[in-house]
Amino acid sequence: MSDHLFAVIMAGGKGTRFWPLSRADRPKQLLAITGEKTMIQQTIDRLLPMVSQERILIVTGAAHVNAIREQLPSLPAANIIAEPIGRNTAPCVALAASIIAARDPEGVMAIFPADHVITQPEILRKTIATLLAILDHDPIKLATIGIAPSYPETGYGYIKKGEGADPVFSVDAFCEKPDESTAQTYVDSGDYFWNAGMFFWKVSTILARLSKDMPELMAALTPITSVINDDDAFNEAISRHYPALPAQSIDYGVMEKAGADKAVIVAVCDPGWSDVGSWRSLYDLTPEDANGNHSRGDFIAVDATGTLVHNTKRLVAVVGLDDVVVIETDDAILVVHKDKTQKVREVTEELQRRKRDDLL
Amino acid sequence: MSDHLFAVIMAGGKGTRFWPLSRADRPKQLLAITGEKTMIQQTIDRLLPMVSQERILIVTGAAHVNAIREQLPSLPAANIIAEPIGRNTAPCVALAASIIAARDPEGVMAIFPADHVITQPEILRKTIATLLAILDHDPIKLATIGIAPSYPETGYGYIKKGEGADPVFSVDAFCEKPDESTAQTYVDSGDYFWNAGMFFWKVSTILARLSKDMPELMAALTPITSVINDDDAFNEAISRHYPALPAQSIDYGVMEKAGADKAVIVAVCDPGWSDVGSWRSLYDLTPEDANGNHSRGDFIAVDATGTLVHNTKRLVAVVGLDDVVVIETDDAILVVHKDKTQKVREVTEELQRRKRDDLL
């Protein structure tokens, strides 16, 4: 591993897709829905064999800083960077790169989403080690991970591989979320991989790339980066100037252009990755019992199969129903057919109409 | 109303048919499932226009005495009679009749189950007044209420009416639970009524009848009735001798024979009676909203109809599912298809196997 390695965890998610588990003050990354630990705790655990806590930065919404400190008590408090308002990923990457550059101009930066699952982290770490070794010899490259697609998902961006030797290839193109038939073509070809939002580069390289591709962002960031060594002034500058940064993704702002320039490499792997984007994917990640029901808690099924039950405190019994999802929380219970989970949004909309902020 | 009227509430039910609402220490009569008050509280409220609390006796299992005292704090504690073990209804009636006879030899006794619903109590009270007036003139009759059947229920006993003038008839026969085609015949004929377990008689009349029809019971009861005016000795005698009384129903032990003797009259009425014997009947008793869902609590339905939701503390959301029953309690949640509620028994059996007495 590089002696200069830093990890940056992007923990800006604030979705209510997992209502009633996820709430405004408890987004997915702060939930223990895939095991005993929360997703951000699992993300950190995955990285500790590669990088010490002192070199892990977390960028998150100001509202979630305290919860993250509670969940990660050993992480230095100064390593949690609070966004006063989310501005998508490019400002977040630019700020984190600037902070790392101030600590170590030779710094190498590895970026991970806080709320994804990796069931085989050793495979991921091995792939990262390969990428870092390549970056050591070719420091002006940007690098990413491509996940071998298991089905034609239309909700992800894809990475098209170019020349190279398995598992590392030049990136031919970054492709936006495809329609169904395009996604099928991608999967059939064997040349396309899921973009899992993991990136690796020298901070000097990404800062140069940002200055070239997103000069307005870097200009707008200057009032913040100029006081980076003065904690109070820095926090004050973030509060004042961060909200005005252009909200853009690093994919659109940098990666697509860099891909077109043949400046990106991708390492292909299959580490049991899931973005846990839906109840359906949580179903797939939850252990199955002999009757085809998926649960971790206190659960009795009678004449029921294909059930997903998530409960922590109360026993759940499901009788005479197949393919239902039952989610138990302290103040709300969701019962939804597994094929209708996208309609849970209508529940949170109704809660907004009823001004039930206590449940949102 | 008769100056000599006493009411006797039979509160011996201990079923778990309404699990997870009903538990060993919280049978149906102690639950608020049909409104704000518990079923036994509603039963008492229904009677107070006819009879004062001092003249209402409750016969219940020893395990439920404290809960009943809490739910009915104004009822004299001495009016709650604890059965050390349930011996069906005949011993319970015989004991209550003996206690009333000791207080008032001219006593008239009205018997009601503790866990039925009457949506129009004034109709019931008017019918009872009619019956009591008749008993006043014809004190050797036994009287009962017949509920006009709305469908061919196979779970109830029926009463066949004989001669008479609406609404009071001589009873031609008491009929046991019929099979489906018999039940249909009963309903079609217009001559058969549901036996709702409400009885009215002078205590002297029922005690004479019991002595004739169930002499062993009355003999076995003597050690208890002989000390009826000495509280301590009485309680001691109940503990010792009640468990040995023959377990038989008043219907089988007395009413069927008295019916054959033409000694019973029935007043026919339709007071919105339900024995609340199943989730299905609770569904019928719970208010329906514009989407055809039945609930009293904090509830959101999306793309759902025919739902029964019973919750007291937590919001319940049902999405993309029809005809489900969701029951929320402090420690367990039941989700069951409305047509499969009879299988809830298998849940309580599984809980027994798992030795989960905390949930039974």
XYZ file of C-alpha atoms in Angstrom:
720
model
C 0.000 0.000 0.000
C 1.046 3.524 -0.650
C 2.508 5.298 2.379
C 0.680 8.369 1.149
C -2.770 6.825 1.037
C -5.791 8.653 2.421
C -9.376 7.435 2.214
C -12.325 9.752 1.724
C -15.790 8.498 2.616
C -18.632 10.293 0.893
C -21.448 10.189 3.408
C -23.779 12.816 2.022
C -26.741 10.511 1.406
C -29.993 11.710 2.870
C -32.588 9.554 1.135
C -35.790 8.238 2.600
C -35.875 5.312 0.209
C -35.622 3.008 3.193
C -38.398 4.632 5.154
C -39.306 3.831 7.891
C -35.731 2.763 8.651
C -34.163 5.799 7.016
C -35.216 9.229 8.218
C -33.996 12.774 7.700
C -31.670 12.371 10.671
C -30.839 8.718 9.974
C -29.968 8.204 6.298
C -28.994 4.799 4.972
C -25.269 5.048 5.807
C -26.142 5.384 9.505
C -28.352 2.277 9.565
C -27.504 -1.289 10.491
C -29.587 -2.905 7.779
C -27.055 -5.370 6.391
C -25.586 -6.690 9.612
C -24.817 -5.810 13.206
C -22.896 -2.668 12.293
C -24.085 0.385 10.412
C -23.107 0.776 6.780
C -20.564 3.518 7.489
C -19.044 1.419 10.257
C -18.764 -1.493 7.823
C -17.202 0.836 5.242
C -14.520 1.942 7.724
C -13.881 -1.639 8.873
C -13.265 -2.601 5.259
C -10.576 0.054 4.900
C -8.671 -0.375 8.153
C -6.401 -3.101 6.737
C -5.278 -0.478 4.176
C -5.301 2.850 5.959
C -5.352 4.036 9.587
C -8.238 5.997 11.089
C -6.050 9.110 11.186
C -5.990 9.077 7.384
C -9.692 8.526 6.787
C -11.789 11.609 6.045
C -15.574 11.594 6.044
C -17.551 14.257 4.205
C -21.142 14.426 5.396
C -24.079 16.737 5.991
C -23.789 18.978 9.033
C -26.902 17.332 10.491
C -25.179 13.939 10.607
C -21.824 14.846 12.130
C -22.829 13.982 15.681
C -24.313 10.638 14.711
C -21.155 9.747 12.799
C -18.973 10.728 15.760
C -21.062 8.437 17.944
C -20.813 5.572 15.485
C -17.076 6.060 14.891
C -15.687 7.185 18.244
C -12.067 6.313 17.348
C -11.993 8.439 14.233
C -10.382 11.867 14.855
C -13.179 14.427 15.110
C -11.265 16.783 12.790
C -11.503 14.158 10.032
C -15.261 14.621 9.751
C -15.956 17.435 7.324
C -19.421 18.918 7.521
C -21.104 20.204 4.388
C -23.558 22.941 5.338
C -25.537 21.843 2.290
C -24.927 19.028 -0.193
C -23.429 20.235 -3.520
C -23.103 16.845 -5.227
C -19.734 15.057 -5.430
C -17.356 17.379 -7.327
C -17.111 20.079 -4.597
C -16.774 17.339 -2.013
C -13.900 15.711 -3.930
C -12.212 19.077 -4.565
C -12.385 20.048 -0.899
C -11.155 16.674 0.342
C -8.296 16.699 -2.193
C -7.284 20.179 -1.003
C -7.302 19.100 2.630
C -5.171 16.033 1.874
C -2.772 18.057 -0.281
C -2.237 20.411 2.648
C -1.348 17.439 4.855
C 0.726 15.582 2.263
C 1.446 17.039 -1.192
C 2.303 13.497 -2.342
C -1.042 12.270 -0.997
C -2.993 9.548 -2.771
C -6.736 9.636 -2.373
C -9.182 6.727 -2.424
C -12.869 7.633 -2.497
C -15.672 5.369 -1.301
C -19.397 5.799 -0.852
C -20.427 5.295 2.786
C -23.519 3.237 2.103
C -22.588 0.363 -0.161
C -22.091 -3.281 0.737
C -19.054 -5.359 -0.174
C -19.463 -8.980 0.856
C -15.879 -9.929 -0.088
C -13.723 -7.005 0.995
C -10.443 -8.873 0.539
C -11.116 -9.034 -3.212
C -11.716 -5.285 -3.262
C -8.569 -4.559 -1.250
C -6.469 -6.712 -3.572
C -7.824 -4.850 -6.598
C -7.147 -1.499 -4.926
C -3.570 -2.582 -4.178
C -3.099 -3.363 -7.869
C -4.475 0.055 -8.860
C -2.311 1.898 -6.334
C 0.795 0.117 -7.614
C -0.071 1.249 -11.147
C -0.710 4.848 -9.987
C 2.695 4.771 -8.304
C 4.262 4.246 -11.730
C 1.803 6.307 -13.731
C 0.782 9.124 -11.363
C -1.136 11.219 -13.862
C -3.867 8.588 -14.287
C -7.246 8.619 -12.597
C -8.438 5.174 -11.543
C -11.749 3.538 -10.748
C -13.297 0.167 -10.032
C -15.663 -1.554 -12.460
C -18.072 -4.106 -11.062
C -18.882 -7.073 -13.287
C -22.620 -6.652 -13.927
C -24.820 -9.599 -12.917
C -27.947 -8.307 -14.689
C -28.961 -5.326 -16.894
C -29.536 -2.736 -14.158
C -30.856 0.568 -15.539
C -30.211 2.491 -12.334
C -26.405 2.545 -12.545
C -23.866 4.276 -14.763
C -21.620 1.955 -16.748
C -17.897 2.070 -17.567
C -16.798 0.773 -20.970
C -13.393 -0.824 -20.882
C -10.815 -0.231 -23.607
C -7.348 -1.722 -24.112
C -5.581 -3.431 -21.273
C -4.762 -6.688 -19.561
C -7.227 -8.228 -17.151
C -8.090 -6.917 -14.583
C -6.891 -3.402 -15.475
C -7.999 -1.607 -18.600
C -7.989 1.852 -20.047
C -11.456 3.396 -19.778
C -13.059 3.854 -23.179
C -16.067 5.810 -21.917
C -18.270 6.548 -18.909
C -21.894 5.879 -19.888
C -24.928 7.346 -18.176
C -27.775 5.177 -16.861
C -28.990 3.195 -19.880
C -32.471 2.155 -20.910
C -33.332 -1.516 -20.611
C -32.329 -2.704 -24.071
C -29.087 -0.725 -23.944
C -28.344 -2.191 -20.532
C -28.907 -5.667 -21.966
C -26.483 -4.906 -24.826
C -23.926 -3.710 -22.270
C -24.189 -6.863 -20.208
C -24.112 -9.164 -23.236
C -20.992 -7.495 -24.655
C -18.827 -8.166 -21.597
C -17.164 -4.765 -22.127
C -19.246 -2.724 -19.696
C -19.017 -2.565 -15.920
C -21.002 -0.910 -13.180
C -19.644 2.396 -11.913
C -19.610 1.930 -8.150
C -18.431 5.451 -7.317
C -14.973 4.413 -6.096
C -12.065 6.524 -7.343
C -8.293 6.549 -6.803
C -5.771 9.242 -7.729
C -2.927 11.387 -6.546
C -4.333 14.587 -5.039
C -1.969 16.603 -7.240
C -3.421 14.878 -10.307
C -7.089 15.389 -9.415
C -6.494 19.004 -8.392
C -4.823 19.676 -11.748
C -7.681 17.923 -13.536
C -10.275 19.923 -11.566
C -8.493 23.174 -12.384
C -8.602 22.252 -16.051
C -12.123 20.783 -16.244
C -13.952 22.757 -13.525
C -12.131 26.071 -13.183
C -15.196 27.853 -11.741
C -15.437 25.294 -8.969
C -11.773 25.667 -8.057
C -12.038 29.449 -8.149
C -15.116 29.406 -5.926
C -13.328 27.029 -3.561
C -10.332 29.358 -3.039
C -11.778 31.300 -0.070
C -12.066 27.961 1.709
C -8.765 26.360 0.688
C -6.798 29.546 1.433
C -7.510 29.156 5.175
C -7.181 25.388 5.277
C -4.594 25.448 8.098
C -6.653 27.637 10.431
C -9.450 25.479 11.867
C -11.769 28.285 12.953
C -11.364 30.310 9.794
C -11.735 27.139 7.729
C -15.021 26.152 9.368
C -16.260 29.720 9.025
C -15.273 29.751 5.330
C -17.036 26.444 4.678
C -20.225 27.765 6.261
C -20.057 30.912 4.185
C -18.786 29.746 0.802
C -19.596 26.040 0.422
C -23.292 26.585 -0.325
C -22.340 28.740 -3.344
C -20.177 26.058 -4.990
C -21.538 24.699 -8.286
C -23.441 21.485 -7.577
C -22.032 18.936 -9.977
C -20.985 15.307 -9.913
C -17.361 14.283 -10.240
C -18.513 11.812 -12.900
C -19.923 14.540 -15.124
C -17.438 17.264 -14.160
C -14.231 15.249 -14.518
C -14.483 11.520 -15.194
C -16.380 11.665 -18.478
C -13.917 14.194 -19.890
C -10.902 12.364 -18.510
C -12.293 9.135 -19.922
C -12.566 10.732 -23.346
C -8.907 11.822 -22.909
C -7.883 8.208 -22.163
C -6.684 9.410 -18.764
C -8.642 6.874 -16.714
C -7.981 3.256 -15.913
C -10.469 0.765 -14.511
C -9.807 -2.345 -12.503
C -12.520 -4.899 -12.986
C -13.600 -7.025 -10.067
C -16.499 -8.777 -8.398
C -16.235 -8.199 -4.646
C -19.917 -8.874 -3.882
C -20.815 -5.234 -4.319
C -24.296 -3.800 -3.822
C -25.391 -0.203 -3.526
C -28.331 -1.446 -1.403
C -30.553 0.841 -3.412
C -33.873 -0.825 -2.722
C -35.737 -3.191 -0.444
C -35.204 -5.756 -3.180
C -31.430 -5.539 -2.802
C -31.777 -5.690 0.979
C -33.830 -8.851 0.456
C -30.952 -10.328 -1.547
C -28.481 -9.391 1.200
C -30.495 -10.860 4.079
C -30.022 -14.531 5.019
C -32.642 -16.940 3.645
C -34.191 -19.581 5.879
C -35.492 -23.008 4.897
C -38.878 -21.582 3.889
C -37.431 -18.968 1.567
C -37.934 -16.095 3.990
C -35.275 -13.502 4.637
C -34.848 -12.116 8.115
C -32.351 -11.435 10.875
C -34.697 -10.857 13.797
C -37.363 -12.517 15.880
C -39.637 -13.924 13.186
C -42.277 -16.601 12.662
C -43.649 -17.461 9.221
C -46.725 -19.642 8.713
C -47.748 -20.421 5.159
C -45.482 -17.620 3.893
C -42.465 -17.422 1.605
C -40.363 -14.793 -0.142
C -40.754 -12.500 2.860
C -38.263 -9.841 3.940
C -38.578 -8.978 7.616
C -36.427 -6.345 9.269
C -37.094 -5.957 12.971
C -35.006 -5.147 15.978
C -37.310 -5.081 18.981
C -40.601 -6.844 18.389
C -41.397 -10.293 17.085
C -42.954 -10.278 13.623
C -45.309 -13.060 12.513
C -46.383 -13.328 8.867
C -49.236 -15.702 8.057
C -50.706 -16.679 4.696
C -48.866 -14.061 2.624
C -46.022 -14.396 0.132
C -43.502 -11.786 -1.003
C -44.204 -9.179 1.616
C -41.712 -6.839 3.196
C -42.306 -6.021 6.867
C -40.172 -3.317 8.455
C -40.521 -2.670 12.159
C -39.149 0.444 13.823
C -39.711 2.239 17.119
C -42.466 4.458 15.752
C -43.623 3.070 12.412
C -44.306 -0.231 10.696
C -44.241 -0.710 6.949
C -45.959 -3.642 5.241
C -45.415 -3.622 1.478
C -45.558 -6.105 -1.351
C -42.044 -6.832 -2.611
C -42.971 -5.692 -6.122
C -44.482 -2.394 -4.930
C -41.651 -0.977 -2.863
C -41.199 2.020 -5.162
C -44.592 3.216 -3.914
C -43.282 3.675 -0.389
C -42.392 7.172 -1.594
C -46.131 7.897 -1.551
C -46.183 7.119 2.157
C -43.477 9.695 2.890
C -45.295 12.191 0.679
C -48.467 11.594 2.664
C -46.519 12.059 5.900
C -45.322 15.408 4.553
C -48.902 16.417 3.780
C -49.886 15.396 7.301
C -46.916 17.392 8.664
C -45.656 14.299 10.442
C -42.047 15.483 10.689
C -41.685 13.114 13.637
C -41.842 10.226 11.166
C -39.756 11.695 8.338
C -86.931 -2.557 35.792
C -87.186 -5.054 38.564
C -86.082 -3.759 41.977
C -84.596 -7.175 42.520
C -82.393 -7.201 39.435
C -78.775 -8.337 39.592
C -76.466 -8.685 36.620
C -73.852 -11.423 36.328
C -70.995 -10.963 33.878
C -69.329 -14.144 32.752
C -65.716 -13.161 32.169
C -64.021 -16.535 32.076
C -62.686 -16.278 28.524
C -58.998 -16.981 28.158
C -58.527 -17.508 24.437
C -55.567 -16.486 22.339
C -57.658 -16.201 19.190
C -56.733 -12.540 19.042
C -53.025 -13.035 19.434
C -50.963 -10.861 19.571
C -53.577 -8.636 21.217
C -54.928 -11.336 23.501
C -52.501 -13.102 25.818
C -52.796 -15.489 28.727
C -53.014 -12.512 31.089
C -55.033 -10.340 28.721
C -57.977 -12.271 27.233
C -60.397 -10.624 24.830
C -62.738 -9.174 27.487
C -59.841 -7.107 28.852
C -58.916 -5.609 25.456
C -59.994 -2.343 23.883
C -60.393 -3.724 20.377
C -63.789 -2.328 19.483
C -63.411 1.207 20.810
C -61.700 3.298 23.444
C -62.871 1.127 26.319
C -62.226 -2.533 26.957
C -64.963 -5.013 26.171
C -65.797 -5.646 29.820
C -65.948 -1.891 30.454
C -68.349 -1.558 27.523
C -70.405 -4.436 28.896
C -70.753 -2.702 32.279
C -71.544 0.663 30.656
C -74.363 -1.009 28.760
C -75.931 -2.275 31.977
C -75.632 0.803 34.193
C -78.929 2.284 32.971
C -80.588 -0.896 34.290
C -78.642 -1.901 37.372
C -76.198 -0.209 39.762
C -72.575 -1.302 40.146
C -73.383 -2.678 43.599
C -75.629 -5.238 41.928
C -73.283 -6.359 39.188
C -71.271 -9.532 39.819
C -68.361 -10.610 37.663
C -67.175 -14.214 37.563
C -63.691 -14.532 36.168
C -60.475 -16.511 36.366
C -58.333 -15.826 39.428
C -55.520 -14.618 37.163
C -57.669 -11.770 35.835
C -59.155 -10.380 39.044
C -56.547 -7.647 39.428
C -56.854 -6.490 35.827
C -60.637 -6.309 36.155
C -60.356 -4.301 39.379
C -58.088 -1.864 37.577
C -60.451 -1.573 34.633
C -63.553 -1.235 36.834
C -62.406 0.700 39.889
C -65.946 1.710 40.936
C -67.223 -1.839 41.083
C -67.211 -3.224 44.645
C -64.227 -5.559 44.940
C -66.399 -8.169 46.665
C -68.512 -8.386 43.495
C -65.670 -9.973 41.574
C -65.783 -13.725 42.052
C -62.595 -15.575 41.196
C -62.779 -19.043 39.755
C -59.606 -20.931 40.690
C -60.134 -22.856 37.450
C -62.788 -22.518 34.748
C -65.527 -25.162 34.997
C -67.692 -24.011 32.085
C -70.871 -21.977 32.650
C -73.186 -24.132 34.782
C -71.083 -24.005 37.999
C -70.572 -20.309 37.425
C -74.339 -19.703 37.094
C -75.113 -21.901 40.094
C -72.598 -20.090 42.276
C -73.728 -16.624 41.189
C -77.384 -17.565 41.731
C -76.568 -18.793 45.223
C -74.726 -15.573 46.074
C -77.617 -13.434 44.823
C -80.190 -15.578 46.629
C -78.280 -14.986 49.846
C -78.469 -11.229 49.284
C -82.070 -11.204 48.033
C -84.215 -14.332 47.923
C -86.480 -12.526 45.459
C -83.460 -11.725 43.285
C -83.703 -11.702 39.510
C -80.559 -12.540 37.611
C -79.489 -11.346 34.193
C -76.454 -13.063 32.703
C -74.192 -11.519 30.048
C -70.919 -12.576 28.422
C -68.173 -10.015 29.095
C -66.713 -9.999 25.600
C -69.504 -9.377 23.140
C -70.336 -6.196 21.280
C -73.764 -4.563 21.163
C -73.813 -1.548 18.877
C -77.387 -0.542 19.849
C -77.637 -1.130 23.584
C -80.933 0.731 23.953
C -82.605 -1.939 21.789
C -81.180 -4.640 24.023
C -82.253 -2.846 27.212
C -85.781 -2.401 25.896
C -85.990 -6.111 25.081
C -84.670 -6.998 28.522
C -87.291 -4.739 30.136
C -89.978 -6.621 28.236
C -88.599 -9.960 29.397
C -88.321 -8.847 33.025
C -91.925 -7.667 32.975
C -93.005 -11.074 31.728
C -90.890 -12.851 34.361
C -92.560 -10.687 36.973
C -95.877 -12.237 36.003
C -94.581 -15.693 35.174
C -91.703 -16.228 37.592
C -91.109 -19.888 36.848
C -89.968 -19.237 33.320
C -86.373 -19.058 32.143
C -85.744 -16.359 29.537
C -83.170 -15.682 26.871
C -82.448 -13.376 23.945
C -82.471 -14.574 20.332
C -80.488 -12.568 17.825
C -81.933 -12.364 14.311
C -79.292 -14.155 12.193
C -77.805 -12.109 9.337
C -76.068 -15.074 7.685
C -75.786 -18.870 8.208
C -73.069 -18.881 10.878
C -71.976 -22.399 11.807
C -70.109 -21.330 14.932
C -73.160 -20.427 17.034
C -75.933 -22.364 18.708
C -79.469 -21.536 17.507
C -82.765 -21.122 19.332
C -85.929 -22.287 17.568
C -88.918 -20.195 18.425
C -92.357 -21.717 19.114
C -95.698 -20.089 19.811
C -95.846 -16.484 20.850
C -96.359 -12.889 19.826
C -93.455 -10.912 18.433
C -90.966 -10.266 19.974
C -91.474 -12.901 22.707
C -91.977 -16.567 21.946
C -91.899 -19.847 23.716
C -88.666 -21.688 22.941
C -89.260 -24.786 20.856
C -85.694 -26.061 21.070
C -82.067 -25.139 21.639
C -80.017 -26.375 18.684
C -76.297 -27.075 18.716
C -73.918 -25.531 16.170
C -75.264 -26.629 12.776
C -73.435 -27.637 9.632
C -73.566 -25.205 6.730
C -76.644 -26.490 4.944
C -78.567 -26.811 8.213
C -77.553 -23.262 9.121
C -78.863 -22.089 5.760
C -82.171 -23.856 6.419
C -82.363 -22.196 9.826
C -81.796 -18.731 8.389
C -84.220 -19.248 5.506
C -87.002 -20.442 7.814
C -87.078 -17.287 9.932
C -87.765 -19.464 13.002
C -84.204 -19.763 14.309
C -82.159 -17.211 16.217
C -78.599 -17.007 17.453
C -78.042 -17.955 21.064
C -76.010 -15.053 22.408
C -75.510 -16.478 25.897
C -77.751 -13.980 27.690
C -80.156 -15.420 30.262
C -82.747 -13.998 32.664
C -84.501 -15.676 35.546
C -85.425 -15.481 39.174
C -82.662 -17.000 41.264
C -85.218 -19.185 43.030
C -86.331 -20.544 39.656
C -82.847 -21.330 38.327
C -81.758 -22.875 41.630
C -84.813 -25.136 41.560
C -84.097 -26.017 37.942
C -80.432 -26.738 38.730
C -81.420 -28.963 41.639
C -83.692 -30.927 39.325
C -81.476 -31.073 36.209
C -77.964 -31.016 37.727
C -78.283 -32.492 41.223
C -74.611 -33.569 41.337
C -73.506 -30.018 40.659
C -75.713 -28.606 43.402
C -74.541 -31.263 45.829
C -70.887 -30.562 45.010
C -71.530 -26.847 45.432
C -72.910 -27.203 48.970
C -69.564 -26.857 50.800
C -69.221 -23.464 49.119
C -72.792 -22.180 49.430
C -73.017 -23.230 53.059
C -70.401 -20.610 54.049
C -71.606 -17.917 51.675
C -71.954 -15.298 54.427
C -68.424 -15.746 55.787
C -66.013 -14.116 53.326
C -62.852 -15.922 54.423
C -64.463 -19.323 54.681
C -66.198 -18.708 51.359
C -62.975 -17.877 49.531
C -61.293 -20.860 51.146
C -64.178 -23.120 50.114
C -64.075 -21.876 46.526
C -60.351 -22.569 46.303
C -60.833 -26.025 47.671
C -64.074 -27.226 46.118
C -64.684 -25.250 42.924
C -62.112 -27.193 40.865
C -64.009 -30.419 41.577
C -67.373 -29.166 40.243
C -68.584 -30.901 37.068
C -67.556 -28.803 34.067
C -70.718 -28.361 32.054
C -72.435 -25.602 30.174
C -75.699 -24.090 31.360
C -77.003 -24.600 27.818
C -76.479 -28.358 27.948
C -77.111 -28.782 31.676
C -80.333 -26.765 31.926
C -81.500 -24.817 28.887
C -81.898 -27.713 26.472
C -83.941 -29.677 29.010
C -85.973 -26.644 30.051
C -86.582 -25.855 26.387
C -87.921 -29.362 25.857
C -90.183 -28.751 28.877
C -91.510 -25.528 27.290
C -90.182 -23.658 30.304
C -88.121 -21.116 28.322
C -89.140 -17.954 26.531
C -87.052 -16.049 24.007
C -87.225 -12.382 23.091
C -86.097 -11.788 19.565
C -84.127 -8.667 18.761
C -81.385 -7.196 16.631
C -79.263 -4.931 18.839
C -76.161 -5.013 16.604
C -74.756 -8.000 18.430
C -71.412 -9.604 17.672
C -69.428 -12.105 19.676
C -66.252 -10.686 18.062
C -65.088 -14.226 17.521
C -62.548 -13.592 14.782
C -60.425 -10.963 13.075
C -63.094 -11.001 10.396
C -65.732 -9.802 12.849
C -63.333 -7.186 14.208
C -62.903 -6.029 10.610
C -66.674 -5.629 10.340
C -66.771 -3.658 13.601
C -63.939 -1.256 12.721
C -64.776 1.966 10.842
C -64.190 1.881 7.077
C -62.426 4.753 5.340
C -62.918 5.988 1.780
C -60.475 3.384 0.414
C -62.214 0.437 2.036
C -59.669 0.068 4.801
C -60.660 -0.470 8.409
C -58.617 1.136 11.152
C -58.809 3.294 14.240
C -55.178 4.288 14.620
C -52.355 6.089 12.857
C -52.511 4.509 9.411
C -51.521 5.202 5.806
C -52.641 3.010 2.919
C -51.151 3.270 -0.579
C -52.600 1.037 -3.268
C -54.297 -1.066 -0.587
C -57.886 -1.964 0.257
C -59.779 -4.347 2.510
C -57.157 -3.897 5.199
C -57.741 -4.220 8.948
C -55.169 -2.351 10.987
C -55.149 -2.343 14.769
C -52.426 -0.232 16.294
C -52.105 1.882 19.383
C -48.577 3.279 19.426
C -46.861 3.156 16.059
C -47.953 4.317 12.639
C -48.715 1.483 10.236
C -48.290 1.914 6.472
C -49.599 -0.737 4.068
C -48.497 -0.494 0.430
C -49.550 -2.585 -2.549
C -51.415 -5.250 -0.599
C -55.141 -5.978 -0.312
C -57.035 -7.806 2.426
C -54.276 -7.919 4.991
C -54.671 -7.694 8.733
C -51.891 -5.863 10.588
C -51.901 -5.965 14.376
C -49.345 -3.922 16.255
C -48.607 -4.470 19.937
C -45.794 -3.540 22.306
C -43.848 -6.707 21.680
C -45.225 -8.420 18.582
C -46.576 -7.616 15.149
C -48.900 -9.883 13.206
C -49.335 -9.582 9.438
C -51.894 -12.047 8.101
C -54.080 -12.405 5.047
C -57.710 -11.822 5.989
C -58.693 -15.274 4.702
C -55.941 -17.063 6.662
C -56.573 -15.784 10.162
C -57.427 -19.246 11.477
C -53.748 -20.111 10.940
C -52.628 -17.613 13.561
C -53.043 -20.542 15.943
C -49.918 -22.014 14.356
C -47.991 -18.929 15.430
C -48.964 -19.393 19.067
C -48.130 -23.090 18.785
C -44.702 -22.180 17.442
C -44.255 -19.731 20.306
C -45.042 -22.569 22.718
C -42.432 -24.751 21.039
C -39.933 -21.902 21.331
C -40.912 -21.486 25.011
C -41.704 -17.835 24.394
C -44.039 -17.450 27.350
C -43.288 -13.725 27.202
C -45.379 -13.578 24.031
C -48.201 -15.943 24.994
